[in-house]
Amino acid sequence: GENVEQHPSTLSVQEGDSAVIKCTYSDSASNYFPWYKQELGKGPQLIIDIRSNVGEKKDQRIAVTLNKTAKHFSLHITETQPEDSAVYFCAAGDTGGFKTIFGAGTRLFVKA
Amino acid sequence: KAGVTQTPRYLIKTRGQQVTLSCSPISGHRSVSWYQQTPGQGLQFLFEYFSETQRNKGNFPGRFSGRQFSNSRSEMNVSTLELGDSALYLCASGGTSGGTDTQYFGPGTRLTVL
């Protein structure tokens, strides 16, 4: 069945360093790849997304890359700050209907 | 613009009971999706409604059902509750933002089944 694998499950970095989270998906029909940040006690918050017609997208300190041939995509956070500490989820879906499959999540710790 | 709202935020029920959760999407959004989040299984897709019709469905038993009203508000119902149904239930509102379809989550309803 459809599946999204996410690595690593836990990531600890020093403040100011970069963090990279990687995901692979199985459904070749997927064309929408959002990333969410979830803080304790809150719902996931969309931080960036990418469609299958582009290979890279950047928004300030956050960037996503997509390789459709290899079916993998990555989240890059530069100049990490303690407030970046949270659980990050990647997802793959089809905007023809919002059936989005999520990765298992990455718990990011940014040490001051 | 107001975000996605979910009510109630917390619920405690006992096994065998049934429960109804409510979700109001962002104004103008016509898609509402429901997800179950547990520590062991992560975020799992339940179903998606668009213009009052179920458009997509995940792999959950028939005890989980939903509906969407003409104003796009949605309800999710779980009958004959089991201990394993304890979870955070998240609703996501989907619609066009800046020319592209995007999905936003509400704060969730924390359901505890005793």
mmCIF file of C-alpha atoms in Angstrom:
data_model
loop_
_atom_site.group_PDB
_atom_site.id
_atom_site.type_symbol
_atom_site.label_atom_id
_atom_site.label_comp_id
_atom_site.label_asym_id
_atom_site.label_seq_id
_atom_site.Cartn_x
_atom_site.Cartn_y
_atom_site.Cartn_z
ATOM 1 C CA GLY A 1 0.000 0.000 0.000
ATOM 2 C CA GLU A 2 0.912 3.652 0.003
ATOM 3 C CA ASN A 3 3.710 4.467 2.391
ATOM 4 C CA VAL A 4 5.927 7.360 3.427
ATOM 5 C CA GLU A 5 9.171 6.641 5.245
ATOM 6 C CA GLN A 6 10.847 9.379 7.240
ATOM 7 C CA HIS A 7 14.369 9.529 8.685
ATOM 8 C CA PRO A 8 15.762 10.121 11.200
ATOM 9 C CA SER A 9 13.201 9.591 13.958
ATOM 10 C CA THR A 10 15.205 11.822 16.298
ATOM 11 C CA LEU A 11 17.655 14.574 15.435
ATOM 12 C CA SER A 12 19.693 16.675 17.831
ATOM 13 C CA VAL A 13 21.663 19.687 16.584
ATOM 14 C CA GLN A 14 23.478 22.628 18.073
ATOM 15 C CA GLU A 15 21.910 26.053 17.697
ATOM 16 C CA GLY A 16 23.074 27.602 14.431
ATOM 17 C CA ASP A 17 23.722 24.274 12.725
ATOM 18 C CA SER A 18 21.637 22.884 9.862
ATOM 19 C CA ALA A 19 19.109 20.074 10.133
ATOM 20 C CA VAL A 20 18.062 17.746 7.333
ATOM 21 C CA ILE A 21 15.100 15.367 7.365
ATOM 22 C CA LYS A 22 14.551 12.900 4.532
ATOM 23 C CA CYS A 23 11.445 11.127 3.261
ATOM 24 C CA THR A 24 10.649 8.592 0.583
ATOM 25 C CA TYR A 25 7.222 7.761 -0.798
ATOM 26 C CA SER A 26 5.812 4.815 -2.672
ATOM 27 C CA ASP A 27 2.817 6.132 -4.633
ATOM 28 C CA SER A 28 4.023 7.473 -7.964
ATOM 29 C CA ALA A 29 0.719 9.354 -8.323
ATOM 30 C CA SER A 30 1.616 11.652 -5.418
ATOM 31 C CA ASN A 31 1.998 15.242 -6.523
ATOM 32 C CA TYR A 32 1.789 17.245 -3.314
ATOM 33 C CA PHE A 33 4.423 17.133 -0.559
ATOM 34 C CA PRO A 34 3.774 19.231 2.539
ATOM 35 C CA TRP A 35 5.859 19.511 5.676
ATOM 36 C CA TYR A 36 4.316 20.136 9.064
ATOM 37 C CA LYS A 37 5.704 21.200 12.416
ATOM 38 C CA GLN A 38 3.908 20.056 15.535
ATOM 39 C CA GLU A 39 4.546 21.545 18.936
ATOM 40 C CA LEU A 40 3.352 19.992 22.156
ATOM 41 C CA GLY A 41 -0.400 20.259 22.617
ATOM 42 C CA LYS A 42 -1.023 21.734 19.173
ATOM 43 C CA GLY A 43 -2.118 20.508 15.787
ATOM 44 C CA PRO A 44 0.423 20.210 12.955
ATOM 45 C CA GLN A 45 1.263 23.537 11.357
ATOM 46 C CA LEU A 46 2.079 23.708 7.658
ATOM 47 C CA ILE A 47 5.549 25.198 7.248
ATOM 48 C CA ILE A 48 6.247 24.609 3.562
ATOM 49 C CA ASP A 49 5.004 22.483 0.704
ATOM 50 C CA ILE A 50 6.123 21.575 -2.781
ATOM 51 C CA ARG A 51 4.326 20.396 -5.871
ATOM 52 C CA SER A 52 5.657 17.799 -8.275
ATOM 53 C CA ASN A 53 6.313 20.330 -11.015
ATOM 54 C CA VAL A 54 9.198 21.944 -9.100
ATOM 55 C CA GLY A 55 12.383 20.486 -7.696
ATOM 56 C CA GLU A 56 13.131 22.957 -4.930
ATOM 57 C CA LYS A 57 11.411 25.626 -2.878
ATOM 58 C CA LYS A 58 12.799 27.962 -0.245
ATOM 59 C CA ASP A 59 11.227 30.134 2.415
ATOM 60 C CA GLN A 60 13.721 32.023 4.578
ATOM 61 C CA ARG A 61 15.588 29.387 6.649
ATOM 62 C CA ILE A 62 13.546 26.471 5.324
ATOM 63 C CA ALA A 63 13.973 24.693 2.013
ATOM 64 C CA VAL A 64 12.532 21.547 0.472
ATOM 65 C CA THR A 65 13.901 19.493 -2.396
ATOM 66 C CA LEU A 66 12.040 16.895 -4.422
ATOM 67 C CA ASN A 67 13.394 14.113 -6.605
ATOM 68 C CA LYS A 68 10.397 12.543 -8.340
ATOM 69 C CA THR A 69 12.469 9.936 -10.138
ATOM 70 C CA ALA A 70 13.873 8.594 -6.878
ATOM 71 C CA LYS A 71 10.615 9.346 -5.001
ATOM 72 C CA HIS A 72 12.293 11.200 -2.216
ATOM 73 C CA PHE A 73 12.109 14.662 -0.756
ATOM 74 C CA SER A 74 13.935 16.476 2.013
ATOM 75 C CA LEU A 75 13.501 19.332 4.443
ATOM 76 C CA HIS A 76 16.476 21.562 5.183
ATOM 77 C CA ILE A 77 16.499 24.000 8.094
ATOM 78 C CA THR A 78 19.470 26.335 8.275
ATOM 79 C CA GLU A 79 20.688 28.417 11.236
ATOM 80 C CA THR A 80 18.544 26.415 13.621
ATOM 81 C CA GLN A 81 17.125 28.103 16.707
ATOM 82 C CA PRO A 82 15.770 26.610 19.962
ATOM 83 C CA GLU A 83 12.227 27.478 18.854
ATOM 84 C CA ASP A 84 12.685 25.105 15.902
ATOM 85 C CA SER A 85 12.525 22.230 18.417
ATOM 86 C CA ALA A 86 9.378 20.250 17.604
ATOM 87 C CA VAL A 87 8.182 17.166 15.747
ATOM 88 C CA TYR A 88 8.314 17.487 11.976
ATOM 89 C CA PHE A 89 6.164 15.426 9.626
ATOM 90 C CA CYS A 90 6.560 14.933 5.921
ATOM 91 C CA ALA A 91 3.609 13.831 3.830
ATOM 92 C CA ALA A 92 2.719 12.834 0.313
ATOM 93 C CA GLY A 93 -0.635 13.191 -1.322
ATOM 94 C CA ASP A 94 -2.752 14.130 -4.246
ATOM 95 C CA THR A 95 -4.430 17.518 -4.330
ATOM 96 C CA GLY A 96 -7.142 15.996 -6.497
ATOM 97 C CA GLY A 97 -8.456 14.820 -3.162
ATOM 98 C CA PHE A 98 -6.757 15.464 0.136
ATOM 99 C CA LYS A 99 -5.780 11.903 1.011
ATOM 100 C CA THR A 100 -2.420 12.616 2.533
ATOM 101 C CA ILE A 101 -0.113 9.910 3.862
ATOM 102 C CA PHE A 102 2.213 11.026 6.641
ATOM 103 C CA GLY A 103 5.660 9.927 7.662
ATOM 104 C CA ALA A 104 6.206 8.787 11.242
ATOM 105 C CA GLY A 105 7.726 12.102 12.294
ATOM 106 C CA THR A 106 11.143 13.427 13.328
ATOM 107 C CA ARG A 107 11.672 14.854 16.769
ATOM 108 C CA LEU A 108 14.130 17.735 16.378
ATOM 109 C CA PHE A 109 16.033 19.056 19.390
ATOM 110 C CA VAL A 110 17.985 22.285 18.982
ATOM 111 C CA LYS A 111 20.428 22.776 21.828
ATOM 112 C CA ALA A 112 21.231 26.334 22.858
ATOM 113 C CA LYS B 1 -9.156 34.717 8.501
ATOM 114 C CA ALA B 2 -10.123 32.400 11.357
ATOM 115 C CA GLY B 3 -8.367 29.050 11.459
ATOM 116 C CA VAL B 4 -9.774 25.559 11.745
ATOM 117 C CA THR B 5 -11.778 25.045 14.914
ATOM 118 C CA GLN B 6 -12.532 21.730 16.584
ATOM 119 C CA THR B 7 -14.927 21.016 19.425
ATOM 120 C CA PRO B 8 -14.716 19.770 22.021
ATOM 121 C CA ARG B 9 -11.003 19.966 22.757
ATOM 122 C CA TYR B 10 -11.101 17.166 25.306
ATOM 123 C CA LEU B 11 -13.419 14.208 25.820
ATOM 124 C CA ILE B 12 -13.525 11.307 28.237
ATOM 125 C CA LYS B 13 -15.747 8.357 27.390
ATOM 126 C CA THR B 14 -16.104 4.759 28.476
ATOM 127 C CA ARG B 15 -15.910 1.650 26.353
ATOM 128 C CA GLY B 16 -19.022 0.952 24.337
ATOM 129 C CA GLN B 17 -20.172 4.543 24.207
ATOM 130 C CA GLN B 18 -20.268 6.614 21.061
ATOM 131 C CA VAL B 19 -18.838 10.057 20.419
ATOM 132 C CA THR B 20 -19.283 12.881 17.923
ATOM 133 C CA LEU B 21 -16.541 15.370 17.137
ATOM 134 C CA SER B 22 -17.025 18.600 15.230
ATOM 135 C CA CYS B 23 -14.828 20.574 12.852
ATOM 136 C CA SER B 24 -15.357 23.978 11.276
ATOM 137 C CA PRO B 25 -13.016 24.597 8.338
ATOM 138 C CA ILE B 26 -11.455 27.843 7.231
ATOM 139 C CA SER B 27 -14.013 30.054 5.546
ATOM 140 C CA GLY B 28 -14.183 29.221 1.847
ATOM 141 C CA HIS B 29 -12.571 25.791 2.188
ATOM 142 C CA ARG B 30 -14.701 22.933 0.926
ATOM 143 C CA SER B 31 -12.510 19.972 1.882
ATOM 144 C CA VAL B 32 -12.375 18.552 5.392
ATOM 145 C CA SER B 33 -10.148 15.612 6.268
ATOM 146 C CA TRP B 34 -9.938 13.691 9.525
ATOM 147 C CA TYR B 35 -6.864 12.029 10.997
ATOM 148 C CA GLN B 36 -6.160 9.934 14.058
ATOM 149 C CA GLN B 37 -2.877 10.584 15.844
ATOM 150 C CA THR B 38 -1.459 8.123 18.361
ATOM 151 C CA PRO B 39 2.091 7.730 19.704
ATOM 152 C CA GLY B 40 2.389 4.261 18.226
ATOM 153 C CA GLN B 41 0.768 4.740 14.813
ATOM 154 C CA GLY B 42 1.494 8.363 14.046
ATOM 155 C CA LEU B 43 -0.927 10.320 11.877
ATOM 156 C CA GLN B 44 -3.403 8.082 10.087
ATOM 157 C CA PHE B 45 -5.898 9.240 7.496
ATOM 158 C CA LEU B 46 -9.542 8.503 8.291
ATOM 159 C CA PHE B 47 -11.549 10.137 5.510
ATOM 160 C CA GLU B 48 -11.996 13.292 3.478
ATOM 161 C CA TYR B 49 -15.175 15.131 2.593
ATOM 162 C CA PHE B 50 -15.659 17.609 -0.204
ATOM 163 C CA SER B 51 -18.949 19.382 -0.882
ATOM 164 C CA GLU B 52 -20.836 17.021 1.447
ATOM 165 C CA THR B 53 -19.488 13.873 -0.277
ATOM 166 C CA GLN B 54 -16.903 11.454 1.043
ATOM 167 C CA ARG B 55 -14.132 11.669 -1.539
ATOM 168 C CA ASN B 56 -11.438 9.537 0.096
ATOM 169 C CA LYS B 57 -11.369 6.935 2.845
ATOM 170 C CA GLY B 58 -8.610 5.379 4.902
ATOM 171 C CA ASN B 59 -8.409 1.897 6.380
ATOM 172 C CA PHE B 60 -10.529 2.223 9.486
ATOM 173 C CA PRO B 61 -13.458 0.046 10.571
ATOM 174 C CA GLY B 62 -17.040 1.058 9.931
ATOM 175 C CA ARG B 63 -17.364 2.262 13.526
ATOM 176 C CA PHE B 64 -15.707 5.435 12.270
ATOM 177 C CA SER B 65 -17.975 7.564 10.152
ATOM 178 C CA GLY B 66 -18.344 11.153 9.162
ATOM 179 C CA ARG B 67 -20.419 13.662 7.335
ATOM 180 C CA GLN B 68 -20.197 17.165 5.986
ATOM 181 C CA PHE B 69 -22.877 19.798 5.981
ATOM 182 C CA SER B 70 -23.735 22.361 3.329
ATOM 183 C CA ASN B 71 -21.725 25.028 5.200
ATOM 184 C CA SER B 72 -18.660 22.703 5.002
ATOM 185 C CA ARG B 73 -18.671 21.992 8.729
ATOM 186 C CA SER B 74 -17.965 18.340 9.389
ATOM 187 C CA GLU B 75 -18.646 15.846 12.114
ATOM 188 C CA MET B 76 -16.936 12.578 12.871
ATOM 189 C CA ASN B 77 -18.643 9.801 14.800
ATOM 190 C CA VAL B 78 -17.115 6.805 16.519
ATOM 191 C CA SER B 79 -19.521 4.153 17.760
ATOM 192 C CA THR B 80 -18.912 1.359 20.252
ATOM 193 C CA LEU B 81 -15.732 2.937 21.572
ATOM 194 C CA GLU B 82 -12.724 0.743 22.313
ATOM 195 C CA LEU B 83 -9.719 1.503 24.505
ATOM 196 C CA GLY B 84 -7.568 1.687 21.375
ATOM 197 C CA ASP B 85 -9.623 4.598 20.079
ATOM 198 C CA SER B 86 -7.940 6.879 22.596
ATOM 199 C CA ALA B 87 -6.090 9.380 20.444
ATOM 200 C CA LEU B 88 -5.832 12.936 19.226
ATOM 201 C CA TYR B 89 -8.323 13.414 16.390
ATOM 202 C CA LEU B 90 -7.272 16.088 13.964
ATOM 203 C CA CYS B 91 -9.316 17.829 11.358
ATOM 204 C CA ALA B 92 -7.706 19.466 8.347
ATOM 205 C CA SER B 93 -9.282 22.083 6.134
ATOM 206 C CA GLY B 94 -8.326 22.108 2.486
ATOM 207 C CA GLY B 95 -8.741 24.772 -0.116
ATOM 208 C CA THR B 96 -7.065 27.037 -2.585
ATOM 209 C CA SER B 97 -4.570 29.524 -1.207
ATOM 210 C CA GLY B 98 -2.496 31.676 -3.532
ATOM 211 C CA GLY B 99 -3.654 29.594 -6.480
ATOM 212 C CA THR B 100 -2.681 26.211 -5.080
ATOM 213 C CA ASP B 101 -4.480 23.684 -2.898
ATOM 214 C CA THR B 102 -3.286 23.655 0.681
ATOM 215 C CA GLN B 103 -4.346 21.838 3.831
ATOM 216 C CA TYR B 104 -4.391 23.290 7.358
ATOM 217 C CA PHE B 105 -4.924 21.502 10.662
ATOM 218 C CA GLY B 106 -7.018 22.374 13.661
ATOM 219 C CA PRO B 107 -5.823 21.953 17.265
ATOM 220 C CA GLY B 108 -7.419 18.519 17.613
ATOM 221 C CA THR B 109 -9.793 16.785 20.004
ATOM 222 C CA ARG B 110 -8.131 14.638 22.640
ATOM 223 C CA LEU B 111 -10.337 11.555 23.191
ATOM 224 C CA THR B 112 -9.701 9.300 26.155
ATOM 225 C CA VAL B 113 -11.595 6.009 26.377
ATOM 226 C CA LEU B 114 -11.695 4.393 29.816
#
